[in-house]
Coordinates of C-alpha atoms and ligand atoms in Angstrom, one line a residue:
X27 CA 129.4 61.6 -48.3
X28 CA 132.3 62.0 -46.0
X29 CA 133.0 65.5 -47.8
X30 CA 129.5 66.4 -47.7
X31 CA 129.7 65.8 -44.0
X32 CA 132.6 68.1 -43.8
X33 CA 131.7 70.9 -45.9
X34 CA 128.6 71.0 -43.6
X35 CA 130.6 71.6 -40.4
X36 CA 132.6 73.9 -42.5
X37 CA 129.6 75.9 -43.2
X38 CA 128.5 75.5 -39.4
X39 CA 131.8 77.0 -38.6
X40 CA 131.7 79.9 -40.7
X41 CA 128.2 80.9 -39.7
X42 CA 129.3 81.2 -36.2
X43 CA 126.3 80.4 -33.9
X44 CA 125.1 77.2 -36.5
X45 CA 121.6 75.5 -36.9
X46 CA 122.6 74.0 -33.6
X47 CA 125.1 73.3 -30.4
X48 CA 128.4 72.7 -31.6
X49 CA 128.7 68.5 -32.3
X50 CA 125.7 68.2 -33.6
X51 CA 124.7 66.8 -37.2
X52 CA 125.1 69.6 -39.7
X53 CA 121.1 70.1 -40.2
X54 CA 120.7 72.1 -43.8
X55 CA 119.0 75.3 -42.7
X56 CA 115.4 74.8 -43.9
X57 CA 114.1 78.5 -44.9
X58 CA 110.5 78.1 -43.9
X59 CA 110.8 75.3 -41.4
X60 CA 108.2 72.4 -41.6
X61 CA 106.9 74.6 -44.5
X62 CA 109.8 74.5 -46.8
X63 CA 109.8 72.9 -50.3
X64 CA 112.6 71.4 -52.6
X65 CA 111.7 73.4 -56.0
X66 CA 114.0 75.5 -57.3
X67 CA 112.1 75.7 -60.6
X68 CA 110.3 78.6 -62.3
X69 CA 107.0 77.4 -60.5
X70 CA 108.9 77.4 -57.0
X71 CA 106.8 80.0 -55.5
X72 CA 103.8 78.7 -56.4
X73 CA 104.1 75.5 -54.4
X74 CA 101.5 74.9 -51.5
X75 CA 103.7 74.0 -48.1
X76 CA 104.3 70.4 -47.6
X77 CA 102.7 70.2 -44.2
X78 CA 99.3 71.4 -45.1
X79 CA 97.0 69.1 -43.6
X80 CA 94.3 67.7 -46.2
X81 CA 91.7 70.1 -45.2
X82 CA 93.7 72.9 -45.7
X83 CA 96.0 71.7 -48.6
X84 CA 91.5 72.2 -50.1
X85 CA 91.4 75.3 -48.4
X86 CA 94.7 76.5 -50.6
X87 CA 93.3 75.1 -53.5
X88 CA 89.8 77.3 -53.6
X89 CA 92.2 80.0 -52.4
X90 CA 95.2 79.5 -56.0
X91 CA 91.8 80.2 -57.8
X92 CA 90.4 83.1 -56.0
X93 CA 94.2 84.5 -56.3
X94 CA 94.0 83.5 -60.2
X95 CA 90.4 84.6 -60.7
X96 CA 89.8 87.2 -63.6
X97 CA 87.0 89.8 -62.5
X98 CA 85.1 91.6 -65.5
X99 CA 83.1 94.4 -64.8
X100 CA 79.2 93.8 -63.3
X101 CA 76.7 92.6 -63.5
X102 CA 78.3 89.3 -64.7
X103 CA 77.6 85.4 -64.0
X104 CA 81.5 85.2 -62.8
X105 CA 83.6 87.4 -60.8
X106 CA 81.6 90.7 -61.2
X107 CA 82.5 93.7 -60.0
X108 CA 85.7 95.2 -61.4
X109 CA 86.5 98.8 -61.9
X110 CA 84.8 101.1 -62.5
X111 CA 88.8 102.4 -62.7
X112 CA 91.5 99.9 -61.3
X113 CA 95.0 98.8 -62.4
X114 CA 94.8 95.2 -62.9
X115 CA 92.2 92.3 -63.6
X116 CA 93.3 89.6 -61.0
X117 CA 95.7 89.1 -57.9
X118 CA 98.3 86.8 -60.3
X119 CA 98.2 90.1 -63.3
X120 CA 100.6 91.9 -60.7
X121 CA 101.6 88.8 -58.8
X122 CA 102.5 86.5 -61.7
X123 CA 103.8 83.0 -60.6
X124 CA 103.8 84.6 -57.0
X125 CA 107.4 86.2 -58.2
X126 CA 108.8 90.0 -57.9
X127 CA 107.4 91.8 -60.5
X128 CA 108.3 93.4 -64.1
X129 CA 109.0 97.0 -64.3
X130 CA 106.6 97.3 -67.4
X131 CA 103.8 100.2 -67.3
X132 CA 101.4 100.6 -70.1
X133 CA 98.4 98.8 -71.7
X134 CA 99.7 95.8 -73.8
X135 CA 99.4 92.3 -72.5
X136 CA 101.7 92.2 -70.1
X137 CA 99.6 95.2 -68.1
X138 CA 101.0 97.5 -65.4
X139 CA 102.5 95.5 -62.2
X140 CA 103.5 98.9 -60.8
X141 CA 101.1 101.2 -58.8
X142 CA 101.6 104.5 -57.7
X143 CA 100.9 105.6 -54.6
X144 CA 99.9 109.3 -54.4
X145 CA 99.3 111.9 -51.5
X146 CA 99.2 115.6 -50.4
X147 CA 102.2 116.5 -48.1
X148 CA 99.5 119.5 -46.3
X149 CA 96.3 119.8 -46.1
X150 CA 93.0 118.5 -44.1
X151 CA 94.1 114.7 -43.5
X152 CA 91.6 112.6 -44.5
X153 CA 93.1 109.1 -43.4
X154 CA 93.7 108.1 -39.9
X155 CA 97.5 107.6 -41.0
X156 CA 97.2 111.6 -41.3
X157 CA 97.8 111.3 -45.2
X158 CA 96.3 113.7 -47.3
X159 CA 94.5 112.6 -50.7
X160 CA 95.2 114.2 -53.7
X161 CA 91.6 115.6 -55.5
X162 CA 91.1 113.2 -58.7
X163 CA 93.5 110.3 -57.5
X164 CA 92.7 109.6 -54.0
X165 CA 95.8 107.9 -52.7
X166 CA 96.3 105.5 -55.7
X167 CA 96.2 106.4 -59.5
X168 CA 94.1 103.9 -61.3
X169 CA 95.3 103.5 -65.0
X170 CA 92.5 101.7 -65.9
X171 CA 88.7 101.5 -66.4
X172 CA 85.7 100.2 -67.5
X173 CA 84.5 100.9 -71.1
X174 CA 82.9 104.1 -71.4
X175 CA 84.8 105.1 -67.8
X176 CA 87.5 107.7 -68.2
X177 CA 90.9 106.3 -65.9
X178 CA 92.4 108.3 -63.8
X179 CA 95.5 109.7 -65.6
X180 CA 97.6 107.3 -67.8
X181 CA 101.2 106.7 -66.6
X182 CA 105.0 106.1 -67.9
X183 CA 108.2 105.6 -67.3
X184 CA 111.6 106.5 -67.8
X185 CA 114.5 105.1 -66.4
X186 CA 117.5 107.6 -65.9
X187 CA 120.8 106.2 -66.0
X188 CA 123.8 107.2 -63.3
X189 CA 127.7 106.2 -64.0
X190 CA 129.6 104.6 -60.6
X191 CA 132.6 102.8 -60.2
X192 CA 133.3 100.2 -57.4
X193 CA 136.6 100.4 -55.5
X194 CA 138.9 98.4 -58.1
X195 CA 137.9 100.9 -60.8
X196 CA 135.3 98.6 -62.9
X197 CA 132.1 101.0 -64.3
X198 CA 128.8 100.7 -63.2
X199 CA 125.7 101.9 -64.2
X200 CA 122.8 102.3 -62.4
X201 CA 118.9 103.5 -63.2
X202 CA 116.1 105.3 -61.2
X203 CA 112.7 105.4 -62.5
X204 CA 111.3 109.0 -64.0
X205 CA 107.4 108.7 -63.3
X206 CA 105.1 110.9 -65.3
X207 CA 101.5 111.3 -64.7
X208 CA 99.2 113.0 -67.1
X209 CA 95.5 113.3 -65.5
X210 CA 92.7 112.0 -67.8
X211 CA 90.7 115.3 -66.8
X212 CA 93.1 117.7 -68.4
X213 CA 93.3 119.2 -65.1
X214 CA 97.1 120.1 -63.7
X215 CA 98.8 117.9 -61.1
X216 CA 98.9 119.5 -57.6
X217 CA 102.6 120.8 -57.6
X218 CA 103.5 119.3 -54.5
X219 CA 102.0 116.0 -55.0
X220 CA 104.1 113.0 -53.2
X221 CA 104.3 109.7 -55.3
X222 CA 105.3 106.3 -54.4
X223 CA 105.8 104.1 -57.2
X224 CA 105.8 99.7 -55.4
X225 CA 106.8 96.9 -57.7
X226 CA 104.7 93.8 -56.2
X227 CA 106.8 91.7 -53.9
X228 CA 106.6 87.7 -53.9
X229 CA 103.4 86.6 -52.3
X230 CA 105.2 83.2 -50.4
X231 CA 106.2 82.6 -47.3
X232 CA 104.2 85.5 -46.0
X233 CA 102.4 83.2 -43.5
X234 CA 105.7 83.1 -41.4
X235 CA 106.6 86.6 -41.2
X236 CA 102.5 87.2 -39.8
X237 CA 103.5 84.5 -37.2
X238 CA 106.1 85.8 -35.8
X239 CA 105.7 88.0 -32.5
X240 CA 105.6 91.7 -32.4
X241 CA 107.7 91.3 -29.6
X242 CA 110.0 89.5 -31.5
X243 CA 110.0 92.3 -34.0
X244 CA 110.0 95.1 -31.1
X245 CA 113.2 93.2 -29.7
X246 CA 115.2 93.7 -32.6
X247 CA 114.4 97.5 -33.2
X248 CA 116.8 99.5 -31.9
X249 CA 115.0 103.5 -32.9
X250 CA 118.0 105.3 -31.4
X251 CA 121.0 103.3 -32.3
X252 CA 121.6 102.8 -28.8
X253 CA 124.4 100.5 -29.4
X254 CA 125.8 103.0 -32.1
X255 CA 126.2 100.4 -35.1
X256 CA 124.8 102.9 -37.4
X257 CA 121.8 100.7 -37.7
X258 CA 118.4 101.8 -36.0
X259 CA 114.8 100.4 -37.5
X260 CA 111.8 100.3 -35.9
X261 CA 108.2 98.9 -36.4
X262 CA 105.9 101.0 -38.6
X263 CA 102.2 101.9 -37.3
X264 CA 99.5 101.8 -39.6
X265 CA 95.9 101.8 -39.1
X266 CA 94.1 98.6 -38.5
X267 CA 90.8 99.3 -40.7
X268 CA 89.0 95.9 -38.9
X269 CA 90.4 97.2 -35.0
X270 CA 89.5 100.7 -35.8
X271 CA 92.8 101.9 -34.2
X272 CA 96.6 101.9 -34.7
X273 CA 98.9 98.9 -35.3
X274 CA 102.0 97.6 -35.9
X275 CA 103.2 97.4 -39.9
X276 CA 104.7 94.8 -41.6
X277 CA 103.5 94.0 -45.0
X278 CA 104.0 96.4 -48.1
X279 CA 107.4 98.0 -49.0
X280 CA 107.2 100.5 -46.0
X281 CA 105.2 98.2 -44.0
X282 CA 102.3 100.0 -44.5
X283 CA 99.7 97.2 -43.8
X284 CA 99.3 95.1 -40.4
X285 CA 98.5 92.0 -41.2
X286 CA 97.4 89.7 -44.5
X287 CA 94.0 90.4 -44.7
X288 CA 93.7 94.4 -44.7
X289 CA 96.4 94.0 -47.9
X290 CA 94.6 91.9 -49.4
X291 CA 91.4 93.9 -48.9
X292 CA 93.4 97.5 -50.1
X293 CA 94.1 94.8 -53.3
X294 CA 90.8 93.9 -54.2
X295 CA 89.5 97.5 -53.6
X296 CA 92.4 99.4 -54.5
X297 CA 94.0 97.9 -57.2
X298 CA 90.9 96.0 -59.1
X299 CA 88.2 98.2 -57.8
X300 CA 86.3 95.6 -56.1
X301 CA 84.4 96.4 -53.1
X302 CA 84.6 93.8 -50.0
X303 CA 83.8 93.4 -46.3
X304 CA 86.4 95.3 -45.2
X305 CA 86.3 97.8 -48.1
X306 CA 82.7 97.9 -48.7
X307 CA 80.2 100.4 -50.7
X308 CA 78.9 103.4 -49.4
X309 CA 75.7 101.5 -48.9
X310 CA 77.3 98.5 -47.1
X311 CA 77.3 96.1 -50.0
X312 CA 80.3 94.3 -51.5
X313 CA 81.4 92.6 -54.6
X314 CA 82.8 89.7 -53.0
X315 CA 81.9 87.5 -50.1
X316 CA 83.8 87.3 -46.9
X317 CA 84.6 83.8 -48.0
X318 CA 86.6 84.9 -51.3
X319 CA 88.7 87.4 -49.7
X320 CA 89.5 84.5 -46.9
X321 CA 90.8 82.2 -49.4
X322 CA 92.9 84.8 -51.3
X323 CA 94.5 85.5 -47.7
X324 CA 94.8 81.8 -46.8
X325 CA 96.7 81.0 -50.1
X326 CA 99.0 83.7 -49.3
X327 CA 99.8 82.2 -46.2
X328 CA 99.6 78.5 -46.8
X329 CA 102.4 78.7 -49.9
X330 CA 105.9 76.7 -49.3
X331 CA 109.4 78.3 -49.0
X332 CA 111.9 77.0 -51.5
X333 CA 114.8 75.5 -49.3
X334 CA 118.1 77.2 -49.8
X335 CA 120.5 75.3 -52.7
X336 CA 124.6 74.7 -53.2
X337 CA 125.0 75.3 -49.2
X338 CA 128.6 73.3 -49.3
X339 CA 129.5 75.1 -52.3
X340 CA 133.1 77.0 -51.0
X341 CA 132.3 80.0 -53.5
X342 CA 128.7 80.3 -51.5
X343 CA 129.9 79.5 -48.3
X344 CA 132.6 82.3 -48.9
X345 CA 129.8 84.5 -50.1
X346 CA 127.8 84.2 -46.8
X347 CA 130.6 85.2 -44.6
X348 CA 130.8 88.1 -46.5
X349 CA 127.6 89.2 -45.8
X350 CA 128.0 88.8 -42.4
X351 CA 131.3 90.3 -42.4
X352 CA 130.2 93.4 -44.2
X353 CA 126.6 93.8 -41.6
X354 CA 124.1 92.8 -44.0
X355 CA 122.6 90.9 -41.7
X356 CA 122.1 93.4 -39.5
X357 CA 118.8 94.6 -41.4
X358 CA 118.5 91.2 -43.4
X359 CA 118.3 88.8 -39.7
X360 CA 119.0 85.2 -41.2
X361 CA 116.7 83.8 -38.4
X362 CA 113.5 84.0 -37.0
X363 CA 110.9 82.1 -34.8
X364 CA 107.6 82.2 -35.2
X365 CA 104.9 82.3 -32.6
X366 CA 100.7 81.7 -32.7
X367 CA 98.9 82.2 -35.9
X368 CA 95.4 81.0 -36.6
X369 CA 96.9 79.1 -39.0
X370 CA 98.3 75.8 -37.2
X371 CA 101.0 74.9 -39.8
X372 CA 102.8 78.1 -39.4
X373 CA 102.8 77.8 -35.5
X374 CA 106.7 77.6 -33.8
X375 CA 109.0 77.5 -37.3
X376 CA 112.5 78.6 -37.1
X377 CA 112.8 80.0 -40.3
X378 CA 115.4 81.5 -42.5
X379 CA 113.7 85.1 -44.0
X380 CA 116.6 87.5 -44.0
X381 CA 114.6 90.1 -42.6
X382 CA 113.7 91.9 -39.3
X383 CA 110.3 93.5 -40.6
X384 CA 111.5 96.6 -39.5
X385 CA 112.5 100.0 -41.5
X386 CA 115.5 101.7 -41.8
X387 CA 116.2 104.9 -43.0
X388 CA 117.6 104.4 -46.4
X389 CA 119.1 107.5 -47.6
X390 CA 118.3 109.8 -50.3
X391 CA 119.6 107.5 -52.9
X392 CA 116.3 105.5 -52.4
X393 CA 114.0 107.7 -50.5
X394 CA 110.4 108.3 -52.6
X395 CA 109.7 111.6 -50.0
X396 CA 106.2 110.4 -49.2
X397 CA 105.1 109.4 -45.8
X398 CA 103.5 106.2 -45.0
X399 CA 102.0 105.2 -41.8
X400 CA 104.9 106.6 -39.6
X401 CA 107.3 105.5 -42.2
X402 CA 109.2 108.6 -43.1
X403 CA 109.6 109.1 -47.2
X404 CA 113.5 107.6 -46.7
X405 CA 112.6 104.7 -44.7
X406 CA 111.7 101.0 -46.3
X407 CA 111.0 97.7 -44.8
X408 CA 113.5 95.2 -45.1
X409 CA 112.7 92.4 -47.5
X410 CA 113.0 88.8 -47.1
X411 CA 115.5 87.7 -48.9
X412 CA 114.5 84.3 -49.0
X413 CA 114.2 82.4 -52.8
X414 CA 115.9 85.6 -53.8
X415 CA 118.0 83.6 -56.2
X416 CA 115.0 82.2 -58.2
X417 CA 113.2 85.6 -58.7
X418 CA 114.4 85.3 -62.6
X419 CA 114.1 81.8 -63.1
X420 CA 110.5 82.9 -61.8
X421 CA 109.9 85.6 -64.2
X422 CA 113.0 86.3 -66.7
X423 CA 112.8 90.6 -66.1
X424 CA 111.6 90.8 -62.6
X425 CA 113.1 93.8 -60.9
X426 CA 114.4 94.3 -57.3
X427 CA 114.0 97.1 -54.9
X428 CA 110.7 98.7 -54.4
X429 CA 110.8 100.4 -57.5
X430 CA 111.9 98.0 -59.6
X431 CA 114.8 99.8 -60.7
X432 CA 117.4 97.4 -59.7
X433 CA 118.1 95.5 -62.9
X434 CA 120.7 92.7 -60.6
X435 CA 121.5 91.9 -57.4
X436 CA 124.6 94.1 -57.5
X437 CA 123.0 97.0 -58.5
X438 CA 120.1 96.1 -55.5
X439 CA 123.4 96.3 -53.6
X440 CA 124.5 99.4 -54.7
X441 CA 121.6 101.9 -54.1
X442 CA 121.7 101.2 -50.3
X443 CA 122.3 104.3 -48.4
X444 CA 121.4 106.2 -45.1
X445 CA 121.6 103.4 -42.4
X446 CA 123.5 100.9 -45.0
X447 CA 125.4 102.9 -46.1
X448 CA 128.4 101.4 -44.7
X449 CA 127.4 98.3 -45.7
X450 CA 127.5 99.3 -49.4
X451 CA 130.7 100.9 -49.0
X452 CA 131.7 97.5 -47.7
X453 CA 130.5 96.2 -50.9
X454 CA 131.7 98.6 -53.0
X455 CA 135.6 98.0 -51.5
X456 CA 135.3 94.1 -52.5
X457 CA 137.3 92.7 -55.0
X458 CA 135.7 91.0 -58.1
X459 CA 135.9 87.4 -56.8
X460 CA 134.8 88.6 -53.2
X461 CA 131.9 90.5 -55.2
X462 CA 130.8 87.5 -57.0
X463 CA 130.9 85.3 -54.2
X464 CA 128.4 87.5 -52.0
X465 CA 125.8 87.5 -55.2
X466 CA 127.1 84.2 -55.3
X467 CA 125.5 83.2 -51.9
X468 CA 122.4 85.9 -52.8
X469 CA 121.8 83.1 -55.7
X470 CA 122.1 80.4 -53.4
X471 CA 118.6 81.8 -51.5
Ligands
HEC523 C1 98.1 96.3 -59.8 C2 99.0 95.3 -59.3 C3 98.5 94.5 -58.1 C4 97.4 93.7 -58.0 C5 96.2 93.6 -58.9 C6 97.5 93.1 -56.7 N1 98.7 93.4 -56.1 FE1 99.4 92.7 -54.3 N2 100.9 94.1 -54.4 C7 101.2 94.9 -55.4 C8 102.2 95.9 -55.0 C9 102.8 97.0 -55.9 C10 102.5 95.6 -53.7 C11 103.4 96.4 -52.8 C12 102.5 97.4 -52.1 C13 103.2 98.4 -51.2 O1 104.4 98.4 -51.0 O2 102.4 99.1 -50.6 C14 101.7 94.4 -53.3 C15 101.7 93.8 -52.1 C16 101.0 92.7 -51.8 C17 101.2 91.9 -50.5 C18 102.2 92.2 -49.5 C19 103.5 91.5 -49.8 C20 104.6 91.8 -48.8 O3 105.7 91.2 -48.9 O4 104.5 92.7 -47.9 C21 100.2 90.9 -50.6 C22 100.0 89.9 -49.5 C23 99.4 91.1 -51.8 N3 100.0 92.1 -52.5 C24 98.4 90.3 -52.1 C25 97.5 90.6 -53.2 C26 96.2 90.0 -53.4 C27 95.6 88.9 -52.5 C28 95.7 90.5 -54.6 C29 94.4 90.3 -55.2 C30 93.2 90.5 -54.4 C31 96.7 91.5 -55.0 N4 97.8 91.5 -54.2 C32 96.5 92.2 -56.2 C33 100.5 94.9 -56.7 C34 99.3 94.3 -56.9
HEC524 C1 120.2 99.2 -42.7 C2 119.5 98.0 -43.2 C3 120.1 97.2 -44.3 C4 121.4 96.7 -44.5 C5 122.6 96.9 -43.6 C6 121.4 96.0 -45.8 N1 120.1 96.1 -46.3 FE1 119.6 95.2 -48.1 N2 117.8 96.1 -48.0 C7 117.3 96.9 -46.9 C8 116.1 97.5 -47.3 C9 115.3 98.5 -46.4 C10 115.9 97.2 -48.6 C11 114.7 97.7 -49.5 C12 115.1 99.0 -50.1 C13 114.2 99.5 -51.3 O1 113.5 98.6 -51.9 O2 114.2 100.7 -51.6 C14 116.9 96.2 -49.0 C15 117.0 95.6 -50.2 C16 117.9 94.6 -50.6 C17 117.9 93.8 -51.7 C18 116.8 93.7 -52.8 C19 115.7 92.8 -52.3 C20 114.4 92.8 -53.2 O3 113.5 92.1 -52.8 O4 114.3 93.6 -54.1 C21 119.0 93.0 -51.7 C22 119.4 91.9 -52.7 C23 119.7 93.3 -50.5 N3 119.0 94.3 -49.8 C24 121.0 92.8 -50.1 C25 121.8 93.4 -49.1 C26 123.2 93.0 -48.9 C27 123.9 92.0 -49.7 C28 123.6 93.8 -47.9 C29 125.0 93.9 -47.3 C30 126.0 94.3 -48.3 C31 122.5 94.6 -47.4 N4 121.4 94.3 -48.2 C32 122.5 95.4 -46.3 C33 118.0 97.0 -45.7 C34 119.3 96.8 -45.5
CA525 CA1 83.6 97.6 -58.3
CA526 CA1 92.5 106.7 -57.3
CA527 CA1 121.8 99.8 -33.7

């Protein structure tokens, strides 16, 4: 107990500014405030939060099923609607357990998690976000289809491999994704066509990061560098399909969407080809009620955070001073507060993301070259960070980065370039024991 007690201050100490004023009780940092959950099992993400009042703890229970529901095309008794082309069958096919997903393409039973995201780099814009579609695709390549429907082209992937060696002279290797596309039509791919291929991120704790301010988020930006750390970031702008006009982004890998509901929206219309009240027919119709796409947006919001594990371990408490030491947190902010949200249980949290929501220019080494929103094709959002160690006790071959083509936390550590850059040289200078106490602490999330 008594060394508990002290490891605790210990870790207060090292952390700098702690959970709270020096003297008091060492609090455990709980990531998702009154939302946070003690699983650190492969069902962790999948966990409604604790402080769900009953009404709502139904609410995310109508919503796990819409999430889980399996749509077949119409007409149909259950879930009608899917296709005619789309890439997956439910919200969970991409999203399974709520985890990072699998760098798999093709047809078999695990079916593709990965979309790619297409678009002209001139032309007649035909998108408020001034994006151009490509003729055949649109702005998203649909693998799949119907019966008797032809998809849109049918994708792979090849992963090429590059030799590095940190600091101390150990190898490396590291692997970027080679995306073909070969349209269904027989017709030739535009030469210049721009392609963004997204892994799906985890679905939890998404709640929080819609809570907190804008201004919060606007605070933190810093476009110009004007206190010359290297580090900029700023908030994307998107267009708000409900508002009819521009808006700040935050969810999607180059926070290309403004708020929970329009993603899930672009999901069901996008990705399973199901029409809904935000994304209707061109006669007004939809496939789903304005009550199904609710509940898949309230159980997005209303999941639990899995609390943080092995916080007085020395080997983890040594690993988080190095990621302050070397500026990770510059992008990857520990805290956040969260402000109003229609959703009462996610009102006033501190919580523990590891992100500021905002993008930063991330060099060539991970730049796609395709616009999004005002997002330039080098700049990504920062990701939460948060039950980052569970993502393979989750799913065993979840990937990291957008792409999917970080295989381990080192090698996500590796590919950072442009604005962390520095940081990655940081990382790159560490001795072994240094290096495995940062992944280390990356485990302890
Ligand atoms: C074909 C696979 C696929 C399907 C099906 C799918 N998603 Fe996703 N989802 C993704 C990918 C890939 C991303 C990242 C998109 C990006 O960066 O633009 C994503 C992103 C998201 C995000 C944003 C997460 C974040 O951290 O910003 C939410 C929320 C989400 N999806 C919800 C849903 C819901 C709800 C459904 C069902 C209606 C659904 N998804 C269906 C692949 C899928
Ligand atoms: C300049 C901002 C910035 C800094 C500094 C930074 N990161 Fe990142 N980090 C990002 C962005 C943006 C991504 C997403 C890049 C992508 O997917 O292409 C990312 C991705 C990651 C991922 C993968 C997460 C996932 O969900 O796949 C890990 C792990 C990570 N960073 C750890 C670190 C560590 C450790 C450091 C310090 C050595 C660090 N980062 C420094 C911005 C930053
Ligand atoms: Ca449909
Ligand atoms: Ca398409
Ligand atoms: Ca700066």
């Amino acid at each position: 107990m008594r060394r508990a007690l002290m490891l605790g201050a210990l870790l207060l100490w090292t952390t700098g500014c702690g959970e709270e004023a020096p003297g008091a009780p060492a609090e455990p940092p709980r990531a998702g405030g009154a939302t946070t959950i003690d699983d650190r099992t492969s069902l962790a993400f999948a966990q409604p939060a604790p402080n769900l009042t009953a009404e709502d703890a139904e609410r995310h229970r109508v919503g796990d099923a819409a999430f889980e529901a399996v749509f077949v095309p119409g007409p149909a008794v259950i879930n009608p609607g899917l296709g005619p082309v789309y890439n997956n069958t439910s919200c969970n096919g991409c999203h399974l357990r709520n985890g990072r997903g699998m760098p798999v393409m093709g047809t078999g039973p695990q079916r593709t998690q990965l979309l790619v995201r297409v678009s002209l780099p001139d032309g007649t814009p035909d998108h408020p976000n001034g994006s151009v579609p490509v003729p055949g695709f649109g702005f998203q390549v649909q693998d799949q289809a119907n019966y008797g429907v032809q998809p849109e082209a049918s994708v792979a992937l090849e992963w090429v491999e590059t030799q590095g060696r940190y600091a101390d002279g150990m190898a490396y290797s590291l692997r970027s994704p080679k995306v073909s596309i070969t349209p269904k039509s027989g017709a030739t791919l535009p030469e210049r066509m721009l392609m963004s291929l997204r892994l799906p991120p985890p679905v939890f704790g998404l709640g929080l990061l819609e809570a907190v301010d804008v201004s919060t988020l606007q605070a933190l930006a810093d476009p110009d560098d004007r206190n010359g750390d290297g580090v900029s970031g700023r908030l994307n702008e998107v267009w708000d399909v409900a508002a009819q006009a521009l808006a700040p982004g935050r969810f999607g890998w180059k926070a290309n969407s403004p708020h929970l509901r329009q993603q899930s929206a672009e999901a069901y219309f996008n990705d399973m080809g199901i029409s809904n009240p935000l994304f209707p027919e061109q006669d007004g119709t939809h496939e789903i009620t304005r009550d199904t796409l609710e509940a898949a947006v309230f159980y997005a919001q209303s999941l639990g955070v899995p609390a943080r594990t092995a916080l007085s371990d020395l080997e983890v408490v040594r690993g988080e001073k190095l990621f302050k030491s070397l500026g990770c947190e510059q992008c990857h902010r520990e805290t956040l507060e969260t402000g109003t949200h229609t959703v009462a249980e996610l009102v006033h949290q501190r919580i523990h993301p590891y992100t500021d929501l905002l993008l930063h220019d991330m060099g060539p080494e991970l730049a796609d070259g395709r616009p999004d929103g005002a997002a330039t094709g080098a700049e990504w959002r920062t990701p939460a960070l948060w039950g980052l160690g569970l993502t393979q006790t989750v799913l065993p071959y979840a990937a990291f980065l957008h792409d999917g083509r970080a295989r381990t936390l080192e090698e996500a550590i590796l590919w950072h370039g442009g604005e962390s850059a520095a940081a990655r040289e940081g990382f790159r200078g560490l001795s072994a024991s240094d290096r495995a106490a940062l992944v280390e602490f990356l485990h302890s999330l």
